XYZ file of C-alpha atoms in Angstrom:
667
model
C -188.833 190.307 34.988
C -190.052 187.011 33.535
C -193.561 187.954 34.646
C -193.404 191.409 33.053
C -192.227 190.005 29.728
C -195.586 188.281 29.323
C -197.395 191.630 29.095
C -197.290 194.169 26.312
C -200.495 196.147 25.848
C -202.769 194.458 28.401
C -204.976 196.532 30.649
C -203.928 197.265 34.206
C -206.737 195.050 35.541
C -205.513 191.981 33.638
C -201.989 192.575 34.909
C -203.252 192.944 38.483
C -205.249 189.713 38.201
C -202.237 187.842 36.868
C -200.046 189.044 39.742
C -202.654 187.985 42.297
C -202.963 184.560 40.646
C -199.192 184.040 40.782
C -198.910 185.065 44.444
C -202.083 183.267 45.575
C -200.234 180.313 47.227
C -198.515 182.771 49.618
C -201.626 184.552 50.901
C -202.487 183.971 54.554
C -199.096 182.466 55.448
C -198.064 185.142 57.965
C -197.229 183.391 61.267
C -197.376 179.868 59.798
C -194.678 177.229 60.216
C -192.033 176.302 57.669
C -193.978 173.287 56.323
C -196.797 175.507 55.077
C -194.332 177.924 53.490
C -192.625 175.034 51.697
C -195.983 173.728 50.473
C -196.751 177.184 49.053
C -193.364 177.316 47.316
C -193.933 173.907 45.735
C -197.352 175.044 44.502
C -195.772 178.151 42.973
C -193.085 176.078 41.207
C -195.688 173.745 39.769
C -198.192 176.442 38.743
C -195.552 178.510 36.936
C -193.734 175.554 35.320
C -190.445 176.774 36.803
C -188.657 173.501 36.139
C -189.433 173.626 32.414
C -188.494 177.325 32.316
C -185.062 176.706 33.900
C -184.388 173.921 31.401
C -185.280 176.270 28.543
C -182.931 178.943 29.884
C -180.159 176.360 30.200
C -180.578 175.353 26.552
C -180.652 178.929 25.250
C -177.606 180.290 27.086
C -174.368 179.094 25.513
C -172.021 180.015 28.348
C -170.846 178.478 31.591
C -173.861 180.081 33.257
C -176.006 177.466 31.559
C -174.448 174.948 33.928
C -175.728 176.934 36.864
C -179.175 177.123 35.273
C -179.200 173.332 34.910
C -178.712 172.955 38.676
C -181.193 175.617 39.766
C -184.338 173.545 40.201
C -182.712 170.615 42.024
C -180.816 173.022 44.261
C -184.015 174.858 45.115
C -185.815 171.627 46.035
C -182.883 170.518 48.217
C -182.927 173.850 50.058
C -186.608 173.773 50.970
C -186.359 170.109 52.012
C -183.459 170.921 54.340
C -185.357 173.878 55.787
C -188.196 171.550 56.768
C -185.782 169.224 58.558
C -183.782 171.925 60.335
C -186.494 174.476 61.168
C -189.309 171.962 61.726
C -192.187 173.733 63.539
C -190.615 177.203 63.588
C -193.103 179.906 62.642
C -192.282 182.901 60.472
C -193.738 186.156 59.305
C -193.625 186.610 55.533
C -190.729 189.027 55.920
C -188.753 186.679 58.205
C -189.184 183.746 55.849
C -188.181 185.768 52.772
C -185.033 187.037 54.523
C -184.127 183.507 55.663
C -184.624 182.142 52.157
C -182.620 185.004 50.688
C -179.699 184.293 53.034
C -179.672 180.620 52.078
C -179.691 181.503 48.379
C -176.701 183.820 48.844
C -174.641 180.904 50.144
C -175.791 178.628 47.342
C -174.711 181.259 44.807
C -171.129 180.896 46.103
C -171.289 177.126 46.315
C -172.352 176.823 42.680
C -169.001 178.047 41.349
C -166.862 174.881 41.647
C -169.619 172.685 40.262
C -169.120 173.827 36.706
C -165.709 175.488 36.595
C -162.169 174.287 37.084
C -161.075 176.694 39.781
C -158.131 177.695 41.930
C -158.828 178.707 45.524
C -156.242 180.528 47.647
C -156.914 180.788 51.364
C -157.548 178.771 54.521
C -158.471 175.184 53.674
C -161.272 175.123 56.261
C -162.927 178.175 54.664
C -163.189 176.739 51.149
C -166.572 175.814 49.629
C -164.879 173.566 47.069
C -165.568 169.842 46.891
C -163.682 167.227 44.929
C -160.286 168.850 45.448
C -157.684 167.322 43.150
C -154.457 169.015 44.221
C -153.799 170.918 47.438
C -150.672 172.979 48.075
C -149.829 173.724 51.704
C -147.512 176.723 51.853
C -145.443 177.954 54.785
C -145.617 174.745 56.835
C -143.260 175.965 59.573
C -143.560 175.211 63.262
C -146.135 177.451 64.920
C -148.047 178.224 61.724
C -149.258 174.787 60.604
C -151.056 173.881 62.749
C -151.558 177.291 64.316
C -150.165 177.433 67.840
C -152.602 178.318 70.619
C -151.060 180.374 73.424
C -152.474 181.880 76.605
C -153.820 185.395 76.242
C -153.202 188.229 78.653
C -156.722 187.770 80.071
C -157.604 184.080 80.029
C -155.361 181.040 80.086
C -156.168 177.328 80.172
C -156.507 177.298 83.987
C -158.902 180.257 83.956
C -161.052 178.555 81.326
C -161.200 175.362 83.415
C -162.186 177.384 86.485
C -164.998 179.124 84.576
C -166.230 175.776 83.265
C -166.499 174.379 86.824
C -168.682 177.370 87.693
C -171.062 176.711 84.777
C -169.634 179.160 82.240
C -168.616 177.360 79.054
C -166.322 179.180 76.594
C -166.098 178.059 72.962
C -163.706 177.375 71.559
C -161.475 176.740 74.531
C -157.717 176.520 74.168
C -157.879 172.720 74.125
C -160.678 172.727 71.561
C -158.703 175.150 69.370
C -155.748 172.769 69.415
C -158.032 169.894 68.413
C -159.621 171.942 65.620
C -156.216 172.901 64.244
C -155.110 169.289 64.370
C -158.289 168.292 62.548
C -157.309 170.641 59.707
C -154.198 168.521 59.214
C -156.331 165.409 58.913
C -158.318 167.117 56.140
C -155.069 167.515 54.189
C -154.833 163.740 53.981
C -158.485 163.053 53.192
C -159.687 165.834 50.846
C -157.226 166.074 47.935
C -156.073 163.471 45.453
C -152.589 164.936 45.790
C -151.048 167.115 48.489
C -147.814 169.120 48.222
C -146.405 170.532 51.468
C -143.717 173.218 51.375
C -141.855 175.332 53.908
C -139.090 177.961 53.629
C -135.559 177.208 54.760
C -135.328 180.820 55.951
C -138.211 182.374 57.880
C -138.234 185.929 59.243
C -134.446 186.151 59.143
C -133.799 182.843 60.906
C -133.641 179.209 59.874
C -137.082 177.858 59.081
C -138.005 174.649 60.879
C -140.550 172.335 59.283
C -143.702 171.759 61.313
C -143.750 168.554 63.328
C -146.460 167.006 61.175
C -144.169 167.182 58.101
C -141.826 164.625 59.649
C -144.826 162.455 60.540
C -146.140 162.566 56.978
C -142.791 161.480 55.532
C -143.044 158.402 57.763
C -146.674 157.662 56.873
C -145.965 157.542 53.131
C -143.216 155.523 51.501
C -141.732 155.007 48.053
C -140.271 151.561 47.440
C -140.491 150.817 51.144
C -138.484 153.877 52.123
C -139.861 157.033 53.785
C -140.423 160.086 51.599
C -137.503 162.471 51.485
C -137.950 166.258 51.091
C -136.883 167.811 47.782
C -135.092 171.128 48.056
C -135.936 173.652 45.339
C -135.101 177.304 44.790
C -135.049 179.838 41.974
C -131.530 178.903 40.910
C -132.110 175.168 40.830
C -135.507 173.940 39.683
C -133.974 170.716 38.341
C -132.211 167.879 40.107
C -128.518 167.387 39.349
C -129.235 164.470 37.026
C -131.858 166.426 35.095
C -129.551 169.443 34.848
C -126.714 167.286 33.528
C -128.909 165.611 30.900
C -130.217 168.939 29.610
C -126.759 170.481 29.424
C -125.407 167.399 27.635
C -128.157 167.611 25.035
C -127.348 171.271 24.418
C -123.605 170.945 23.851
C -122.478 167.291 23.767
C -122.276 167.018 19.971
C -120.624 169.392 17.570
C -123.566 169.754 15.170
C -126.125 170.114 17.959
C -123.923 172.684 19.652
C -123.745 174.667 16.410
C -127.554 174.525 16.156
C -127.934 175.846 19.698
C -125.420 178.584 19.059
C -127.257 179.807 15.966
C -130.501 179.943 17.921
C -128.527 181.959 20.515
C -131.511 182.336 22.860
C -131.331 178.629 23.691
C -127.645 178.759 24.634
C -127.025 178.377 28.367
C -125.185 181.659 28.520
C -122.980 183.985 26.517
C -120.004 182.144 28.040
C -121.217 178.829 26.616
C -121.853 180.422 23.221
C -118.436 182.063 23.213
C -116.692 178.842 24.208
C -118.326 176.881 21.438
C -117.667 179.654 18.919
C -113.923 179.180 19.465
C -114.215 175.585 18.201
C -115.566 176.621 14.798
C -113.406 176.837 11.689
C -112.592 180.247 10.219
C -115.093 179.661 7.404
C -117.826 178.715 9.891
C -117.021 181.700 12.111
C -117.357 184.056 9.137
C -120.730 182.561 8.204
C -122.058 182.641 11.786
C -120.977 186.270 12.252
C -123.138 187.232 9.270
C -126.159 185.492 10.779
C -125.864 186.598 14.383
C -125.736 190.231 15.466
C -123.164 190.901 18.165
C -124.408 191.803 21.613
C -123.039 195.339 21.181
C -125.125 196.087 18.075
C -128.356 197.999 18.433
C -131.355 195.719 18.317
C -134.079 196.515 15.796
C -137.620 195.189 15.935
C -138.374 193.015 12.931
C -141.380 191.099 14.183
C -144.107 191.116 11.547
C -145.686 187.859 10.510
C -147.657 189.203 7.517
C -144.653 190.899 5.888
C -142.642 187.745 6.507
C -145.217 185.967 4.333
C -144.892 188.619 1.637
C -148.296 190.244 2.158
C -149.540 193.507 3.654
C -152.904 195.120 4.339
C -154.124 198.675 3.849
C -155.258 198.755 7.487
C -151.728 197.929 8.619
C -150.281 200.810 6.607
C -152.946 203.236 7.856
C -152.138 202.164 11.417
C -148.424 202.690 10.766
C -148.972 206.219 9.478
C -151.249 206.971 12.444
C -148.437 205.833 14.789
C -145.527 203.414 14.103
C -145.557 202.245 17.727
C -149.258 201.372 17.488
C -148.551 199.373 14.316
C -145.848 197.465 16.184
C -148.192 196.595 19.056
C -151.079 195.535 16.805
C -149.335 193.858 13.877
C -145.866 193.180 15.270
C -146.469 191.518 18.633
C -150.211 191.228 17.902
C -151.614 192.684 21.118
C -155.401 192.759 21.221
C -157.738 194.753 23.457
C -159.084 192.751 26.382
C -162.339 190.977 25.578
C -164.974 192.315 27.923
C -168.095 190.773 26.449
C -169.555 194.246 25.832
C -170.353 195.479 22.339
C -167.974 198.209 21.219
C -167.844 200.182 17.975
C -165.567 197.499 16.507
C -168.053 194.682 17.104
C -171.121 196.655 16.031
C -169.214 197.602 12.882
C -168.504 193.926 12.186
C -172.190 193.079 12.593
C -173.217 195.937 10.298
C -170.730 194.805 7.653
C -172.194 191.291 7.855
C -175.730 192.654 7.391
C -174.677 194.802 4.419
C -172.810 191.903 2.804
C -175.801 189.568 3.024
C -178.190 192.322 1.917
C -176.181 192.973 -1.268
C -175.169 189.391 -2.099
C -178.761 188.156 -1.801
C -179.968 191.160 -3.868
C -182.516 191.980 -1.185
C -182.425 195.580 -2.433
C -184.483 194.496 -5.472
C -187.491 193.712 -3.257
C -186.767 195.430 0.085
C -189.873 194.456 2.062
C -189.809 194.660 5.861
C -189.980 190.856 6.103
C -187.065 190.256 3.723
C -184.864 192.876 5.375
C -185.676 191.578 8.880
C -184.725 188.070 7.754
C -181.422 189.344 6.337
C -180.573 191.140 9.594
C -181.553 188.196 11.820
C -179.542 185.654 9.842
C -176.496 187.883 9.469
C -176.284 188.603 13.212
C -176.955 184.971 14.137
C -174.133 183.743 11.888
C -171.727 186.241 13.421
C -172.658 185.244 16.981
C -171.741 181.656 16.130
C -168.278 182.701 14.935
C -165.171 182.545 17.205
C -164.872 186.356 17.247
C -168.133 186.636 19.187
C -167.708 183.710 21.594
C -167.074 186.082 24.511
C -170.518 187.644 24.168
C -173.402 186.356 26.253
C -176.339 186.251 23.831
C -178.875 186.754 26.623
C -177.082 189.634 28.373
C -176.416 191.463 25.115
C -179.819 190.740 23.559
C -180.921 194.380 23.670
C -177.684 195.485 21.991
C -178.019 192.852 19.270
C -181.664 193.797 18.707
C -180.620 197.438 18.386
C -178.002 196.514 15.775
C -180.607 194.592 13.768
C -183.071 197.478 14.022
C -180.485 200.001 12.827
C -179.311 197.559 10.165
C -182.840 197.373 8.784
C -182.981 201.183 8.527
C -179.662 201.286 6.673
C -180.712 198.489 4.298
C -183.876 200.392 3.397
C -181.913 203.580 2.762
C -179.328 201.827 0.576
C -182.151 200.157 -1.364
C -183.509 203.647 -2.088
C -180.039 204.746 -3.238
C -179.880 201.832 -5.697
C -183.335 202.728 -7.019
C -182.083 206.258 -7.751
C -178.880 205.113 -9.458
C -177.854 203.481 -12.722
C -174.891 202.034 -10.812
C -175.539 198.625 -9.262
C -173.485 196.366 -6.942
C -170.756 194.528 -8.828
C -169.280 192.699 -5.818
C -169.682 192.730 -2.036
C -166.778 191.833 0.270
C -164.558 191.436 -2.787
C -161.319 189.696 -1.837
C -157.931 191.092 -2.831
C -154.910 188.827 -2.577
C -152.603 186.418 -4.313
C -153.532 185.176 -7.766
C -156.029 182.312 -7.710
C -157.061 182.978 -4.106
C -159.173 186.131 -4.490
C -161.490 188.149 -6.759
C -158.657 190.545 -7.603
C -154.936 189.988 -7.702
C -153.438 192.253 -5.092
C -151.372 195.312 -5.819
C -147.656 194.409 -5.794
C -145.044 196.540 -4.039
C -141.360 195.733 -4.531
C -138.866 196.526 -1.790
C -135.226 195.458 -1.601
C -135.732 192.773 -4.226
C -138.759 191.190 -2.563
C -142.384 191.447 -3.665
C -145.182 192.261 -1.214
C -148.824 191.714 -2.186
C -151.799 193.733 -0.925
C -154.497 191.626 0.746
C -157.862 192.832 1.950
C -161.570 192.994 1.334
C -163.521 195.730 -0.475
C -166.882 196.314 1.184
C -168.685 197.040 -2.081
C -167.983 197.919 -5.698
C -170.729 199.671 -7.687
C -170.481 199.597 -11.503
C -172.167 200.826 -14.665
C -170.847 200.426 -18.218
C -167.200 200.092 -17.121
C -167.316 202.979 -14.650
C -166.927 201.939 -11.032
C -166.854 203.344 -7.503
C -165.288 201.899 -4.353
C -167.693 201.962 -1.387
C -166.204 201.634 2.103
C -168.645 201.143 5.000
C -167.855 203.218 8.091
C -169.397 202.775 11.521
C -168.657 206.376 12.493
C -168.537 209.772 10.824
C -165.528 210.003 8.541
C -164.507 212.364 5.745
C -161.826 211.922 3.090
C -159.514 214.727 1.952
C -156.334 215.078 -0.084
C -154.522 215.777 3.172
C -155.749 212.442 4.588
C -154.223 210.632 1.632
C -151.022 212.690 1.842
C -150.489 211.756 5.512
C -151.237 208.072 4.836
C -154.048 208.087 7.369
C -156.705 207.099 4.807
C -155.133 205.314 1.853
C -157.212 202.131 1.995
C -159.830 203.156 -0.628
C -157.035 204.356 -2.933
C -155.133 201.059 -2.729
C -158.359 199.122 -3.223
C -159.272 201.194 -6.296
C -155.799 200.562 -7.704
C -156.198 196.800 -7.212
C -159.802 196.456 -8.421
C -159.401 197.254 -12.125
C -160.262 194.474 -14.592
C -162.026 194.013 -17.936
C -165.346 195.095 -16.376
C -164.016 197.815 -14.089
C -162.085 200.183 -16.324
C -162.701 203.746 -15.210
C -162.662 204.783 -11.534
C -165.171 207.544 -10.792
C -165.604 207.501 -7.022
C -164.065 206.622 -3.642
C -166.844 206.928 -1.088
C -167.455 206.308 2.611
C -170.960 204.963 3.337
C -172.167 205.546 6.948
C -173.540 202.325 8.483
C -173.477 203.350 12.115
C -175.627 202.317 15.069
C -176.865 205.473 16.786
C -175.275 207.697 14.175
C -175.082 211.254 15.489
C -176.256 212.995 12.310
C -180.038 212.794 12.080
C -182.458 213.524 9.268
C -181.992 213.083 5.542
C -178.191 213.509 5.683
C -177.681 210.628 8.079
C -176.747 208.176 5.303
C -175.113 210.657 2.948
C -171.761 209.461 1.659
C -168.475 211.371 1.767
C -165.317 211.105 -0.309
C -164.163 211.827 -3.855
C -166.346 211.821 -6.967
C -165.458 212.558 -10.592
C -166.110 216.009 -12.033
C -168.288 214.787 -14.887
C -172.002 215.742 -14.847
C -172.972 212.846 -17.136
C -171.440 210.275 -14.800
C -172.710 212.081 -11.703
C -176.287 211.895 -13.001
C -175.796 208.185 -13.707
C -174.752 207.710 -10.094
C -177.823 209.698 -8.963
C -180.362 209.787 -11.798
C -182.736 211.976 -9.751
C -180.234 214.826 -9.471
C -181.135 217.951 -11.466
C -179.538 221.348 -12.058
C -179.424 223.615 -9.013
C -179.878 220.704 -6.579
C -177.727 218.659 -4.192
C -177.754 214.867 -4.183
C -179.548 213.199 -1.286
C -176.854 210.545 -0.883
C -173.761 211.626 -2.870
C -171.348 214.395 -1.774
C -172.033 216.493 -4.858
C -174.377 219.129 -6.280
C -175.099 220.566 -9.708
C -175.048 224.259 -10.494
C -177.880 225.932 -12.367
C -175.953 225.479 -15.620
C -175.707 221.718 -15.010
C -171.999 221.625 -14.132
C -170.737 220.089 -10.906
C -170.487 222.296 -7.854
C -166.981 223.525 -7.029
C -166.062 221.427 -4.011
C -162.654 220.008 -3.106
C -163.948 216.451 -3.264
C -165.172 216.810 -6.879
C -162.051 215.979 -8.906
C -160.865 215.432 -12.473
C -160.434 211.894 -13.779
C -156.640 212.334 -13.610
C -156.929 212.789 -9.829
C -157.607 209.097 -9.291
C -154.393 208.215 -11.130
C -152.515 210.728 -8.942
C -154.004 209.166 -5.816
C -152.977 205.672 -6.946
C -149.378 206.583 -7.873
C -148.857 208.447 -4.621
C -150.390 205.632 -2.529
C -148.070 203.089 -4.166
C -145.066 205.270 -3.309
C -146.332 205.690 0.241
C -146.910 201.938 0.660
C -143.344 201.224 -0.456
C -142.031 203.742 2.073
C -144.101 202.274 4.936
C -143.127 198.669 4.182
C -139.450 199.604 4.134
C -139.639 201.446 7.452
C -141.582 198.621 9.124
C -139.011 196.083 7.919
C -136.238 198.322 9.247
C -137.849 198.109 12.685
C -139.203 201.635 13.062
C -141.435 201.703 16.148
C -140.952 205.371 17.009
C -143.862 206.901 18.949
C -144.732 209.577 16.391
C -148.536 209.686 16.239
C -150.768 211.944 14.214
C -152.328 214.749 16.208
C -155.609 212.971 17.011
C -154.334 209.367 16.985
C -153.758 208.992 20.737
C -157.324 209.949 21.629
C -158.876 206.808 20.148
C -155.915 204.410 20.475
C -156.648 200.975 22.002
C -153.214 201.042 23.645
C -153.243 204.517 25.203
C -153.543 203.159 28.772
C -150.392 201.066 28.396
C -148.334 203.356 26.154
C -145.070 204.241 27.958
C -144.511 207.359 25.860
C -145.900 210.738 26.792
C -144.934 214.373 26.662
C -141.635 215.081 24.926
C -141.045 211.362 24.341
C -143.651 211.494 21.579
C -143.152 213.407 18.364
C -146.721 214.378 17.501
C -147.089 215.062 13.795
C -149.428 218.051 13.705
C -148.015 220.037 10.794
C -148.341 219.204 7.083
C -147.880 221.088 3.820
C -150.899 223.070 2.718
C -152.100 220.615 0.103
C -155.632 220.388 -1.229
C -155.289 219.283 -4.854
C -154.401 215.828 -6.228
C -151.803 217.402 -8.554
C -149.532 217.900 -5.546
C -149.645 214.169 -4.830
C -148.707 213.380 -8.426
C -145.723 215.709 -8.061
C -144.594 213.802 -4.967
C -145.191 210.432 -6.626
C -142.889 211.471 -9.476
C -140.116 212.428 -7.068
C -140.795 216.151 -6.914
C -141.252 218.398 -3.891
C -144.112 220.547 -2.707
C -143.627 224.279 -2.543
C -145.090 226.442 0.180
C -144.925 226.712 3.921
C -145.820 224.068 6.519
C -149.068 224.774 8.296
C -150.914 223.283 11.205
C -153.328 220.584 10.155
C -156.850 221.888 9.626
C -160.122 220.288 8.633
C -161.110 220.649 5.014
C -164.542 221.014 3.537
C -165.289 217.643 1.964
């Protein structure tokens, strides 16, 4: 592979010559002895600068594998030196030598592991490749197992082996030799580790377990204060000595105030009996106060784990997750379970990289002069910065190089397309990755939702805000195909752009005119000119529409906006082209919905009630305990397609009409 990387467009003859030059030291070796093979290997290493190459690889790879790369050259030299000593004048065919060398390398591959990793080995001590053992645990040290007993077999006993030996037939290992080998294993227990712990069960196979004879010997060999070691009995019920148990219990309950503290923590109390006993010592006033703080054991437990809400903040993503499935929200934001890191780029990671590229592209205003060199530099630096962040530490830069290169290549295409969009628009970027949060900590003060007397502040980051003369549009980058409908907002599945629009208004951003999803996907399925076309809501105002796309003319569709103009110059009648009052309806409804979600999360709702499609792409579907009738799948919603219905709901009204199965809408 390293050889092939040196060629791109060379002729076949130049490639052939190079291969022959590299393999020249090995020509004519068939049938030669090991010394000549080793000489050829050394010539190859020197000619190809293998030592320098391995050092370069070690420096470039920022994982534990770099430690193995550091040892490669010295290990290789040691191997060939040992082969000369052991094999001496043995002759080989090329095939025989390559197979021998391959077998040696396979063993070295295993032996490399403990040299650069702290490891735990479980198995027979004499089968371990590990050196420098610090702690060794010997388990099951009962008589007959450690050391292993050697009994006569049904065919050959000790006498038969001695008789065969007298007649010139040597068996290995003999019974006596097996006993010696097993005894030698015990010696290794005393010489290899820095610390050895020997254990044996008091009950073994239904009878009393007897410690192996060597255990008694070891207690005599080692002393503490001049006295032999004494075994320590441990079991599941007593992991502490009596003195340690007494000290811990005294700390828990010896003083009145400390006992009250332990009782209030409840989980730290030794048992319900201890808690109940101490409770009887409290005064009536204290009992009344404690009863208000501690739920009785008979009350139904509710799940109230949510660190962000405890801090008085919430995110749009959290609410969208809750409306997709309350149980999923609990797993992700309540107990904060994360998908296992596999070191393989998924949609989530590629999306993060694309967002980083877009952010740098906009903030550096590379769209004003979008040359190939400038865009390539933006993509390279954005990806490099991400790979140095903690979120990407699990990725091997070398193994995933092709994937990262593909992201940069696709990122360059998207940057060029967005640059074209800016050239065709009077709207220009106002902010990229605009922060929403508490006052003084962000670009915009977050939307405030009040619930049960407490205030909760929206936090988040808006991918991009485009603005012109006080009119503004929220742009949300999406790494996969995604539409936005009134029904999506009604269900709560896609309220993030609405909440962000509500929070983003200031003296410069006065009039919302668009909530749009911008595709920034690697390997996006839609090809051709519509690949980067946005989706979402846009205002029904031809003057503003033609400011957003100043190339759009009557009777045409926009190349990048989800809108068209009729022959008379008015906007095409599509469900995503809405009146200016629609954005206010969206905002009022989203605020009401956010209040509802926050209240239900605080009340501990973790019911498995997913939206119809939510389970298909859920990170937790393999571990979800709910299936079939246990899940209430929400697959029916009111037939709602206009923002006016959302305003009705926001004002406390009800929708009229029958409930229908959820269907896709033309966006």
